[in-house]
């Protein structure tokens, strides 16, 4: 049976199994016929390299669509597949094209306005629609396989299936199963043959694993359609199978961090960052390309409990900032190839120029998106910045919260919940977000909310919201009265990212950073009165938080009284268009402050 990428979960159980298996078996091979045996003296050896990327998040160009300028950060990293392409070409030239493979560990089609445009504005799912820029670039570079990331599901399964059709390489997900048949919904693995000068090809298996958190984070898109068991479970099933099929080398491409932790607590039935556990517990794996955690890990070795052998892990930095190289050395022993040595390192994409082959290929798409994000949608009476958002109640974060609260209030009009107070939560998603004085563009508004989150309304009590705020306040480093305060060192305690610190709009309160975690919220009030622990409130909250993101208390279990399918980003854009003028005087106020012993820190 031919692998039909247009088939979508409507197959019978038997057909679904055949589709998944055939898709794995028919992956592109570097060479399919063995070369004649060569004369040799001493042991026969063969070396090859597997290159890897992860968390590309829609980055093709070294460009920031939110600032409308070349990408730059404090470390002067560069981003994008155009840079990766140059690195890949160099490695292939050095190693020999047939002695290399190129794989990815997921989160490909979400993250920039380029990827958003071709999912929502000019969608690839439209009749005679465009080819996704990420598919075009990855095809041109010559990827051999890619694992599914959780963000692949953000735009719904039809967009993902269309992207899959447009790729010249398989999308792998051994633990992405059809909910009804429990058969693989995508190819679980791909098999690649590398020609050697010694008479027998090396068979390299790539097993793809994705993140089980998809079942929570994209519940609206996958519930009843797909299920996502744990990585260890599926690796234990497939690795022996791949070895029995003759795989000389087994590589796992896992969209799962290496730490063995989860940011979702009991909300997530399987470990979110399980790559290290897979290496430790499942024998027969030689290397793991790690994704999801947005960390840089050039080489990390984990000893397998059963075999005592090291499994080499590597995670290249996100957005195409790094390229991982796994270098394998094999020897011919007892009629088969065996792995003698594996090492890993990363290459920095800021050391090379963009590949003009890729930039020329997608120049039209890039120009369209730049024009789209620079459309003027309104004006602002004054400039606003998020630079101090992590330590102060700033107007630009109030804008997000005001739009969310107003949207929920309007949606609940005429319902049994209409009389309840509406609060809102928001984070400082980017410390570089800004609204200029004067004309406001789509990119200005979209820059406030770089994620594709949607808006919900949940019912909570005053006591529950106090717990919520105490949990959020863990973000601050405990600082005694009288100690010097450095804003740069005050935040991100316990490595909590900015997007997991929430301010709640509608309440007034202090955060006493001299106090221990759990006892920091002071003077919690609503409209000038202390908050009644039993009082009921509606919280406007993003779906990431509502589904357990960050493991905040109470919200995932709270009653949902409303939900929207449109991105919060679009809600903000439409609000600015409708108002015409953004005036902070209409919504901004200082409702929370950092304090020590009742004395404001700032």
Coordinates of C-alpha atoms in Angstrom, one line a residue:
X1 CA 0.0 0.0 0.0
X2 CA 1.4 3.4 -0.9
X3 CA 1.7 6.0 1.9
X4 CA -1.1 8.5 1.2
X5 CA -0.3 11.7 3.2
X6 CA -3.8 12.9 2.5
X7 CA -5.3 10.1 4.6
X8 CA -6.5 11.6 7.9
X9 CA -7.6 9.4 10.7
X10 CA -10.6 8.2 8.8
X11 CA -8.9 4.9 7.9
X12 CA -9.8 1.6 9.5
X13 CA -7.5 0.2 12.2
X14 CA -5.8 -2.1 9.7
X15 CA -5.3 0.6 7.1
X16 CA -4.0 3.0 9.8
X17 CA -1.3 0.5 10.8
X18 CA -0.3 0.0 7.2
X19 CA -0.1 3.7 6.5
X20 CA 2.2 4.3 9.5
X21 CA 4.4 1.4 8.7
X22 CA 4.7 2.1 5.0
X23 CA 5.5 5.7 5.8
X24 CA 8.3 4.7 8.0
X25 CA 9.8 2.2 5.6
X26 CA 9.7 4.5 2.5
X27 CA 11.7 7.4 4.0
X28 CA 14.3 8.8 1.6
X29 CA 17.6 6.9 1.7
X30 CA 21.1 8.2 1.1
X31 CA 21.9 5.1 -0.9
X32 CA 20.0 1.8 -1.5
X33 CA 22.6 -0.6 -3.0
X34 CA 25.8 -1.8 -1.5
X35 CA 29.1 -1.0 -3.0
X36 CA 31.5 -3.8 -3.9
X37 CA 33.7 -5.0 -1.1
X38 CA 37.1 -3.2 -1.0
X39 CA 40.4 -4.7 -0.2
X40 CA 41.4 -3.8 3.3
X41 CA 43.9 -4.4 6.0
X42 CA 42.9 -4.4 9.7
X43 CA 39.4 -3.6 11.0
X44 CA 36.8 -2.1 8.7
X45 CA 35.5 1.2 9.9
X46 CA 33.0 3.8 8.8
X47 CA 32.2 7.3 10.1
X48 CA 29.1 9.4 9.4
X49 CA 27.4 12.5 10.9
X50 CA 23.8 13.2 11.8
X51 CA 23.0 16.9 11.9
X52 CA 20.0 18.1 14.0
X53 CA 17.9 21.2 14.6
X54 CA 14.9 21.8 16.9
X55 CA 12.4 24.4 17.9
X56 CA 12.8 26.3 14.6
X57 CA 9.4 28.0 15.3
X58 CA 8.9 29.4 11.9
X59 CA 12.3 31.1 11.5
X60 CA 13.6 31.1 8.0
X61 CA 15.3 34.5 7.8
X62 CA 17.5 36.2 10.3
X63 CA 14.7 38.6 10.9
X64 CA 12.5 39.8 13.8
X65 CA 9.0 40.5 12.4
X66 CA 8.0 42.2 15.6
X67 CA 10.8 44.8 15.5
X68 CA 10.9 44.9 11.6
X69 CA 14.7 44.5 11.8
X70 CA 17.5 41.9 11.7
X71 CA 17.3 39.6 14.7
X72 CA 19.7 40.3 17.5
X73 CA 20.0 39.5 21.2
X74 CA 22.5 40.2 24.0
X75 CA 24.7 37.2 22.9
X76 CA 24.4 38.4 19.2
X77 CA 22.9 35.1 18.1
X78 CA 21.4 34.7 14.7
X79 CA 18.3 32.7 13.7
X80 CA 16.7 31.0 10.8
X81 CA 17.0 28.1 8.3
X82 CA 18.9 30.2 5.8
X83 CA 21.8 30.3 8.3
X84 CA 21.4 26.6 9.1
X85 CA 21.5 25.8 5.4
X86 CA 25.0 27.3 5.1
X87 CA 26.2 25.3 8.0
X88 CA 24.7 22.1 6.6
X89 CA 26.3 22.7 3.2
X90 CA 29.7 23.1 5.0
X91 CA 29.3 19.8 6.9
X92 CA 28.2 17.9 3.8
X93 CA 31.2 19.3 1.9
X94 CA 33.5 18.2 4.7
X95 CA 32.0 14.8 5.5
X96 CA 30.6 13.8 2.1
X97 CA 27.0 14.2 1.2
X98 CA 26.3 10.5 1.5
X99 CA 27.9 10.3 4.9
X100 CA 25.4 12.7 6.5
X101 CA 21.8 12.8 7.6
X102 CA 19.8 15.9 8.7
X103 CA 16.9 15.6 11.2
X104 CA 14.8 17.9 13.4
X105 CA 13.1 17.5 16.8
X106 CA 9.9 19.5 16.3
X107 CA 8.1 22.8 16.8
X108 CA 8.4 23.9 13.3
X109 CA 5.3 25.7 12.0
X110 CA 4.5 28.1 14.8
X111 CA 6.3 31.1 16.3
X112 CA 6.9 33.9 13.9
X113 CA 4.6 36.1 11.9
X114 CA 5.9 34.2 8.8
X115 CA 4.5 30.9 10.0
X116 CA 1.3 32.6 11.3
X117 CA 0.6 34.3 8.0
X118 CA 0.6 30.9 6.1
X119 CA -1.6 29.3 8.7
X120 CA -4.2 32.0 9.2
X121 CA -3.9 34.9 6.7
X122 CA -3.1 33.0 3.5
X123 CA -3.5 29.5 4.8
X124 CA -1.8 26.5 3.2
X125 CA -5.2 24.6 3.6
X126 CA -7.0 26.9 1.1
X127 CA -7.8 25.4 -2.3
X128 CA -4.7 26.0 -4.4
X129 CA -3.1 27.5 -1.3
X130 CA 0.6 28.2 -1.0
X131 CA 3.3 25.8 0.1
X132 CA 4.3 26.5 3.7
X133 CA 7.7 28.4 3.8
X134 CA 9.1 26.0 6.4
X135 CA 8.3 23.1 4.0
X136 CA 9.9 24.9 1.1
X137 CA 13.0 25.7 3.1
X138 CA 13.4 22.3 4.7
X139 CA 12.8 20.5 1.4
X140 CA 15.4 22.7 -0.3
X141 CA 18.0 22.1 2.4
X142 CA 17.3 18.3 2.3
X143 CA 16.0 17.2 5.6
X144 CA 15.7 13.4 6.0
X145 CA 13.1 13.3 8.9
X146 CA 11.5 15.5 11.6
X147 CA 9.8 14.7 14.8
X148 CA 6.5 16.4 15.7
X149 CA 6.5 19.1 18.2
X150 CA 3.6 20.1 20.4
X151 CA 3.3 23.5 18.6
X152 CA 2.7 21.6 15.3
X153 CA -0.9 21.1 16.6
X154 CA -1.6 24.8 17.5
X155 CA -3.4 25.5 14.2
X156 CA -5.4 22.3 14.1
X157 CA -4.8 18.9 12.5
X158 CA -5.9 20.0 9.0
X159 CA -3.0 22.6 8.8
X160 CA -0.6 20.0 10.2
X161 CA -1.7 17.4 7.7
X162 CA -1.4 19.8 4.8
X163 CA 2.1 20.7 6.0
X164 CA 2.9 17.0 6.2
X165 CA 1.8 16.6 2.6
X166 CA 4.1 19.4 1.5
X167 CA 7.2 18.0 3.1
X168 CA 9.6 15.7 1.2
X169 CA 10.5 14.0 4.4
X170 CA 8.4 12.1 7.0
X171 CA 7.0 13.7 10.1
X172 CA 7.6 11.2 12.9
X173 CA 5.6 10.6 16.0
X174 CA 5.6 7.1 17.5
X175 CA 3.5 8.3 20.5
X176 CA 1.0 10.2 18.4
X177 CA -1.8 7.7 18.1
X178 CA -5.3 7.6 16.5
X179 CA -7.6 7.9 19.5
X180 CA -10.0 5.2 18.2
X181 CA -7.6 2.6 16.8
X182 CA -4.6 3.4 18.9
X183 CA -2.5 2.9 15.7
X184 CA 0.2 5.4 14.8
X185 CA -1.3 8.6 13.3
X186 CA 2.0 9.5 11.8
X187 CA 5.0 7.4 10.8
X188 CA 6.7 6.3 14.0
X189 CA 10.2 6.0 12.5
X190 CA 12.2 6.2 9.3
X191 CA 15.0 4.0 8.1
X192 CA 18.0 5.3 6.2
X193 CA 20.8 3.4 4.4
X194 CA 24.3 4.9 4.2
X195 CA 26.7 3.4 1.7
X196 CA 30.1 2.3 3.0
X197 CA 33.2 1.3 1.1
X198 CA 33.1 -2.1 2.8
X199 CA 30.4 -4.0 1.1
X200 CA 27.4 -3.5 3.4
X201 CA 25.3 -0.4 4.0
X202 CA 24.8 1.0 7.5
X203 CA 21.1 1.1 8.4
X204 CA 20.2 4.1 10.6
X205 CA 16.8 4.2 12.2
X206 CA 15.3 7.5 13.4
X207 CA 12.5 7.1 16.0
X208 CA 10.3 10.2 16.4
X209 CA 8.7 11.0 19.8
X210 CA 6.6 14.0 20.6
X211 CA 5.3 15.6 23.8
X212 CA 2.3 14.0 25.7
X213 CA 1.4 17.5 26.9
X214 CA -0.3 18.0 23.5
X215 CA -3.3 16.3 24.9
X216 CA -3.7 19.1 27.4
X217 CA -2.2 22.1 25.6
X218 CA -4.2 21.5 22.4
X219 CA -7.1 19.7 23.8
X220 CA -9.5 21.5 21.5
X221 CA -7.7 20.3 18.4
X222 CA -6.9 16.7 19.4
X223 CA -9.5 15.5 21.9
X224 CA -11.2 12.4 20.5
X225 CA -8.9 12.3 17.5
X226 CA -5.4 11.6 18.9
X227 CA -3.9 10.4 22.1
X228 CA -0.3 10.7 23.3
X229 CA 1.2 8.1 25.5
X230 CA 4.6 8.5 27.3
X231 CA 7.9 8.6 25.5
X232 CA 9.5 5.8 27.5
X233 CA 6.6 3.5 26.8
X234 CA 6.7 4.0 23.1
X235 CA 10.5 3.9 22.9
X236 CA 10.5 0.6 24.7
X237 CA 8.1 -0.7 22.1
X238 CA 9.9 0.5 19.0
X239 CA 13.6 0.3 19.7
X240 CA 13.7 -3.5 19.9
X241 CA 11.6 -3.6 16.7
X242 CA 14.1 -1.3 14.9
X243 CA 17.0 -3.5 16.0
X244 CA 15.2 -6.6 14.8
X245 CA 14.7 -4.9 11.4
X246 CA 18.4 -4.7 11.1
X247 CA 19.1 -1.1 12.4
X248 CA 22.8 -0.8 13.1
X249 CA 22.3 2.6 14.7
X250 CA 19.2 3.9 16.5
X251 CA 18.7 7.7 16.9
X252 CA 15.7 9.2 18.8
X253 CA 14.4 12.6 17.8
X254 CA 12.5 13.6 20.9
X255 CA 10.5 16.8 21.3
X256 CA 11.0 16.5 25.1
X257 CA 13.6 18.1 27.3
X258 CA 16.3 16.1 29.2
X259 CA 15.6 17.2 32.8
X260 CA 12.9 14.6 33.8
X261 CA 10.7 17.4 35.0
X262 CA 7.3 18.7 34.2
X263 CA 5.9 22.3 34.5
X264 CA 2.3 20.9 34.7
X265 CA 2.3 18.9 37.9
X266 CA -0.5 16.5 38.2
X267 CA -2.2 17.9 35.0
X268 CA 0.3 15.9 32.9
X269 CA 0.1 12.2 33.3
X270 CA 3.5 11.6 31.6
X271 CA 6.8 13.3 32.2
X272 CA 7.1 16.4 30.0
X273 CA 10.9 16.5 29.7
X274 CA 11.6 12.7 29.4
X275 CA 14.5 12.5 27.0
X276 CA 17.0 11.7 29.7
X277 CA 14.7 9.0 31.2
X278 CA 14.4 7.4 27.8
X279 CA 18.1 7.2 27.5
X280 CA 18.5 5.8 31.0
X281 CA 15.7 3.2 30.8
X282 CA 15.4 2.0 27.2
X283 CA 18.3 -0.1 26.0
X284 CA 19.4 0.0 22.3
X285 CA 19.5 3.8 21.7
X286 CA 22.8 5.3 20.5
X287 CA 21.9 9.1 20.5
X288 CA 19.0 11.4 21.2
X289 CA 18.3 14.7 19.5
X290 CA 16.5 16.7 22.3
X291 CA 14.0 19.5 21.8
X292 CA 11.2 21.4 23.5
X293 CA 13.2 23.0 26.4
X294 CA 14.9 25.8 24.4
X295 CA 18.2 25.0 26.0
X296 CA 21.6 24.6 24.6
X297 CA 23.2 21.2 25.4
X298 CA 26.2 20.5 23.2
X299 CA 26.8 17.0 24.6
X300 CA 25.2 15.2 27.6
X301 CA 25.9 11.5 28.3
X302 CA 23.4 9.3 30.1
X303 CA 24.3 5.7 31.1
X304 CA 21.7 3.2 30.2
X305 CA 20.8 1.0 33.2
X306 CA 20.5 -2.2 31.3
X307 CA 23.6 -2.0 29.1
X308 CA 25.9 0.3 31.0
X309 CA 26.6 2.1 27.7
X310 CA 26.5 5.8 27.3
X311 CA 23.7 7.4 25.3
X312 CA 24.7 10.7 23.8
X313 CA 22.2 13.6 24.0
X314 CA 22.4 17.0 22.4
X315 CA 20.0 19.9 22.1
X316 CA 20.8 22.8 19.7
X317 CA 19.5 26.2 20.7
X318 CA 16.1 27.3 19.4
X319 CA 15.1 29.1 16.3
X320 CA 18.0 27.8 14.2
X321 CA 20.6 29.5 16.5
X322 CA 22.6 26.2 16.6
X323 CA 23.1 23.0 14.6
X324 CA 23.9 19.8 16.5
X325 CA 26.4 17.4 15.0
X326 CA 26.4 13.7 16.2
X327 CA 29.6 12.1 14.9
X328 CA 29.4 8.3 14.7
X329 CA 32.3 5.9 14.3
X330 CA 31.4 2.3 13.4
X331 CA 33.4 -0.9 13.2
X332 CA 32.6 -4.2 11.3
X333 CA 32.5 -7.0 13.8
X334 CA 31.1 -10.5 13.6
X335 CA 29.3 -9.8 10.3
X336 CA 27.6 -6.6 11.3
X337 CA 28.3 -2.9 12.0
X338 CA 28.5 -1.8 15.6
X339 CA 28.9 1.7 17.1
X340 CA 32.4 2.2 18.5
X341 CA 32.1 5.9 19.4
X342 CA 29.6 8.7 19.4
X343 CA 30.3 12.3 20.2
X344 CA 28.3 15.5 19.8
X345 CA 28.8 19.2 19.5
X346 CA 26.9 22.3 18.3
X347 CA 27.8 24.9 15.6
X348 CA 26.7 28.5 16.0
X349 CA 24.7 29.9 13.1
X350 CA 26.0 33.5 13.8
X351 CA 29.4 32.4 12.3
X352 CA 28.0 32.1 8.7
X353 CA 26.1 34.1 6.2
X354 CA 22.5 33.3 5.1
X355 CA 22.3 30.8 2.2
X356 CA 21.1 32.9 -0.8
X357 CA 19.5 29.8 -2.2
X358 CA 17.0 29.9 0.7
X359 CA 16.5 33.6 0.9
X360 CA 15.9 33.9 -2.8
X361 CA 13.5 30.9 -2.7
X362 CA 11.3 32.7 -0.1
X363 CA 11.8 36.3 -0.8
X364 CA 8.3 36.9 -2.0
X365 CA 6.8 35.3 1.1
X366 CA 9.0 37.4 3.3
X367 CA 8.0 40.6 1.6
X368 CA 4.3 39.7 1.9
X369 CA 4.6 39.2 5.6
X370 CA 6.7 42.3 6.2
X371 CA 4.0 44.3 4.4
X372 CA 1.3 42.6 6.4
X373 CA 2.8 43.3 9.8
X374 CA 3.5 46.9 9.0
X375 CA -0.2 47.8 8.3
X376 CA -1.3 50.7 10.4
X377 CA -4.3 49.8 12.6
X378 CA -4.6 52.9 14.9
X379 CA -2.7 55.5 16.9
X380 CA -1.4 55.7 20.5
X381 CA -1.4 58.9 22.6
X382 CA 1.9 58.0 24.2
X383 CA 4.7 55.4 24.0
X384 CA 4.5 52.3 26.1
X385 CA 7.3 49.8 26.9
X386 CA 7.4 46.4 28.6
X387 CA 11.1 46.8 29.7
X388 CA 10.1 47.2 33.4
X389 CA 7.1 44.9 33.2
X390 CA 8.6 42.1 35.3
X391 CA 9.1 44.4 38.3
X392 CA 6.4 47.1 37.8
X393 CA 2.8 47.4 36.9
X394 CA 3.3 49.1 33.5
X395 CA 0.6 50.4 31.1
X396 CA 1.5 48.0 28.2
X397 CA 0.6 45.0 30.3
X398 CA -2.5 46.7 31.5
X399 CA -3.5 47.0 27.8
X400 CA -3.4 43.3 27.4
X401 CA -5.4 42.8 30.6
X402 CA -7.9 45.5 29.8
X403 CA -8.7 44.1 26.4
X404 CA -9.1 40.6 27.8
X405 CA -11.4 41.8 30.7
X406 CA -13.5 43.9 28.3
X407 CA -13.8 41.0 25.9
X408 CA -14.9 38.6 28.6
X409 CA -17.3 41.1 30.1
X410 CA -19.0 41.6 26.8
X411 CA -19.2 37.9 26.1
X412 CA -20.9 37.3 29.5
X413 CA -23.5 40.0 29.1
X414 CA -27.0 38.6 29.5
X415 CA -25.7 35.3 31.1
X416 CA -26.0 34.2 34.7
X417 CA -22.4 35.3 35.2
X418 CA -22.9 38.9 34.0
X419 CA -23.0 40.5 37.4
X420 CA -19.7 38.9 38.6
X421 CA -16.5 41.0 38.7
X422 CA -14.2 40.2 35.8
X423 CA -10.4 40.1 36.5
X424 CA -7.7 39.3 34.0
X425 CA -4.2 37.7 34.1
X426 CA -1.3 38.5 31.8
X427 CA 2.5 38.1 31.7
X428 CA 5.3 40.1 30.4
X429 CA 5.9 37.8 27.4
X430 CA 8.7 40.0 25.9
X431 CA 10.8 42.6 27.6
X432 CA 11.3 44.4 24.3
X433 CA 7.6 44.8 23.4
X434 CA 6.6 48.4 22.7
X435 CA 3.8 50.6 21.5
X436 CA 5.1 53.8 19.9
X437 CA 3.5 57.2 20.2
X438 CA 1.6 57.9 17.0
X439 CA 0.9 55.2 14.5
X440 CA 0.4 51.6 15.7
X441 CA 0.9 48.7 13.4
X442 CA -0.1 45.0 13.5
X443 CA 3.5 44.1 14.4
X444 CA 3.3 46.5 17.4
X445 CA 0.2 45.0 18.7
X446 CA 1.2 41.4 17.9
X447 CA 4.5 41.9 19.6
X448 CA 2.7 42.1 23.0
X449 CA 1.5 38.6 22.5
X450 CA 3.9 36.3 20.6
X451 CA 2.1 33.1 21.4
X452 CA -1.0 31.7 19.8
X453 CA -3.0 31.5 23.0
X454 CA -6.7 31.9 23.1
X455 CA -8.9 33.4 25.8
X456 CA -11.1 31.7 28.4
X457 CA -13.2 32.7 31.4
X458 CA -12.9 30.6 34.6
X459 CA -14.9 31.0 37.8
X460 CA -12.7 31.3 41.0
X461 CA -13.1 32.4 44.6
X462 CA -11.2 35.1 46.4
X463 CA -9.3 32.5 48.3
X464 CA -8.3 30.7 45.2
X465 CA -7.1 33.9 43.5
X466 CA -5.0 34.7 46.6
X467 CA -3.4 31.2 46.2
X468 CA -2.9 32.0 42.6
X469 CA -1.1 35.2 43.3
X470 CA 1.1 33.6 46.0
X471 CA 2.2 31.0 43.5
X472 CA 2.9 33.6 40.9
X473 CA 5.0 35.6 43.4
X474 CA 7.6 32.8 43.7
X475 CA 9.1 34.5 40.6
X476 CA 10.9 37.0 42.9
X477 CA 14.2 36.4 44.6
X478 CA 13.7 36.9 48.4
X479 CA 15.3 40.2 49.3
X480 CA 15.7 41.4 52.9
X481 CA 14.8 44.9 54.0
X482 CA 17.8 47.1 53.6
X483 CA 19.5 44.9 51.0
X484 CA 20.4 46.5 47.7
X485 CA 17.9 45.9 44.9
X486 CA 19.1 45.1 41.4
X487 CA 16.1 44.7 39.1
X488 CA 18.2 42.5 36.8
X489 CA 18.7 40.0 39.7
X490 CA 15.3 40.3 41.3
X491 CA 13.3 38.1 39.0
X492 CA 13.3 34.5 37.6
X493 CA 13.8 32.8 40.9
X494 CA 13.9 29.0 40.6
X495 CA 14.5 29.6 36.8
X496 CA 10.8 30.6 36.4
X497 CA 10.5 32.2 33.0
X498 CA 8.8 35.6 32.5
X499 CA 5.8 34.0 30.9
X500 CA 5.1 32.1 34.1
X501 CA 4.8 35.2 36.2
X502 CA 1.2 36.6 36.2
X503 CA -0.2 39.9 37.3
X504 CA -3.9 40.0 38.0
X505 CA -5.7 43.1 36.7
X506 CA -8.7 44.3 38.8
X507 CA -7.2 43.6 42.2
X508 CA -5.0 45.9 44.2
X509 CA -2.2 44.2 46.2
X510 CA 1.4 44.3 47.3
X511 CA 4.1 41.6 46.9
X512 CA 6.4 41.6 49.9
X513 CA 9.7 40.2 48.5
X514 CA 11.2 40.0 52.0
X515 CA 8.8 37.3 53.0
X516 CA 9.1 33.6 52.2
X517 CA 7.2 32.0 49.2
X518 CA 3.6 31.6 50.1
X519 CA 3.4 34.6 52.4
X520 CA 4.0 37.5 50.1
X521 CA 0.6 38.9 49.0
X522 CA -0.5 41.8 51.1
X523 CA -3.5 44.2 51.2
X524 CA -5.4 42.2 48.6
X525 CA -8.5 44.3 47.7
X526 CA -11.2 44.8 45.1
X527 CA -12.6 48.3 44.5
X528 CA -11.1 49.5 47.8
X529 CA -12.3 46.7 50.0
X530 CA -10.5 43.6 51.2
X531 CA -11.2 40.5 49.1
X532 CA -13.8 38.2 50.6
X533 CA -12.3 34.6 50.4
X534 CA -15.7 33.3 49.5
X535 CA -16.6 35.9 46.9
X536 CA -16.8 34.7 43.3
X537 CA -14.9 36.2 40.4
X538 CA -14.5 35.6 36.7
X539 CA -10.9 35.4 35.6
X540 CA -10.0 36.1 32.0
X541 CA -7.2 33.6 31.4
X542 CA -5.3 32.3 28.4
X543 CA -5.8 28.6 27.4
X544 CA -2.2 27.7 28.3
X545 CA -2.7 28.7 31.9
X546 CA -6.2 27.2 31.9
X547 CA -4.9 23.9 30.7
X548 CA -2.3 23.7 33.5
X549 CA 0.6 25.6 31.9
X550 CA 3.0 26.7 34.7
X551 CA 1.1 24.4 37.2
X552 CA -0.8 27.4 38.7
X553 CA -3.3 26.3 41.3
X554 CA -7.1 26.0 40.9
X555 CA -7.5 27.3 37.4
X556 CA -7.4 24.0 35.4
X557 CA -10.2 22.6 37.7
X558 CA -12.3 25.8 37.8
X559 CA -15.6 26.0 35.9
X560 CA -15.2 27.4 32.4
X561 CA -18.0 29.9 31.7
X562 CA -16.8 31.1 28.3
X563 CA -14.1 30.4 25.7
X564 CA -12.9 31.9 22.4
X565 CA -11.3 30.2 19.4
X566 CA -9.5 33.3 18.2
X567 CA -6.0 34.2 19.3
X568 CA -5.6 36.8 22.0
X569 CA -3.1 38.5 19.7
X570 CA -5.9 39.0 17.1
X571 CA -8.3 40.2 19.8
X572 CA -5.8 42.9 20.7
X573 CA -5.4 43.9 17.0
X574 CA -9.1 44.0 16.5
X575 CA -9.6 46.1 19.6
X576 CA -7.1 48.7 18.5
X577 CA -8.7 48.8 15.0
X578 CA -12.1 49.3 16.6
X579 CA -11.0 52.0 19.1
X580 CA -8.8 53.8 16.6
X581 CA -6.8 55.4 19.5
X582 CA -5.0 53.8 22.3
X583 CA -5.0 56.0 25.4
X584 CA -3.4 54.6 28.5
X585 CA -5.3 57.1 30.6
X586 CA -8.4 55.0 29.9
X587 CA -7.0 51.7 31.3
X588 CA -3.7 52.0 33.0
X589 CA -3.2 52.2 36.8
X590 CA -0.7 51.0 39.3
X591 CA -2.6 48.2 41.1
X592 CA 0.3 46.1 42.3
X593 CA 3.7 46.9 43.8
X594 CA 6.8 45.2 45.1
X595 CA 7.2 46.0 48.7
X596 CA 9.4 45.2 51.8
X597 CA 7.6 45.6 55.1
X598 CA 5.0 47.7 53.5
X599 CA 7.6 50.0 51.9
X600 CA 7.5 50.1 48.1
X601 CA 10.7 48.8 46.5
X602 CA 10.3 51.2 43.5

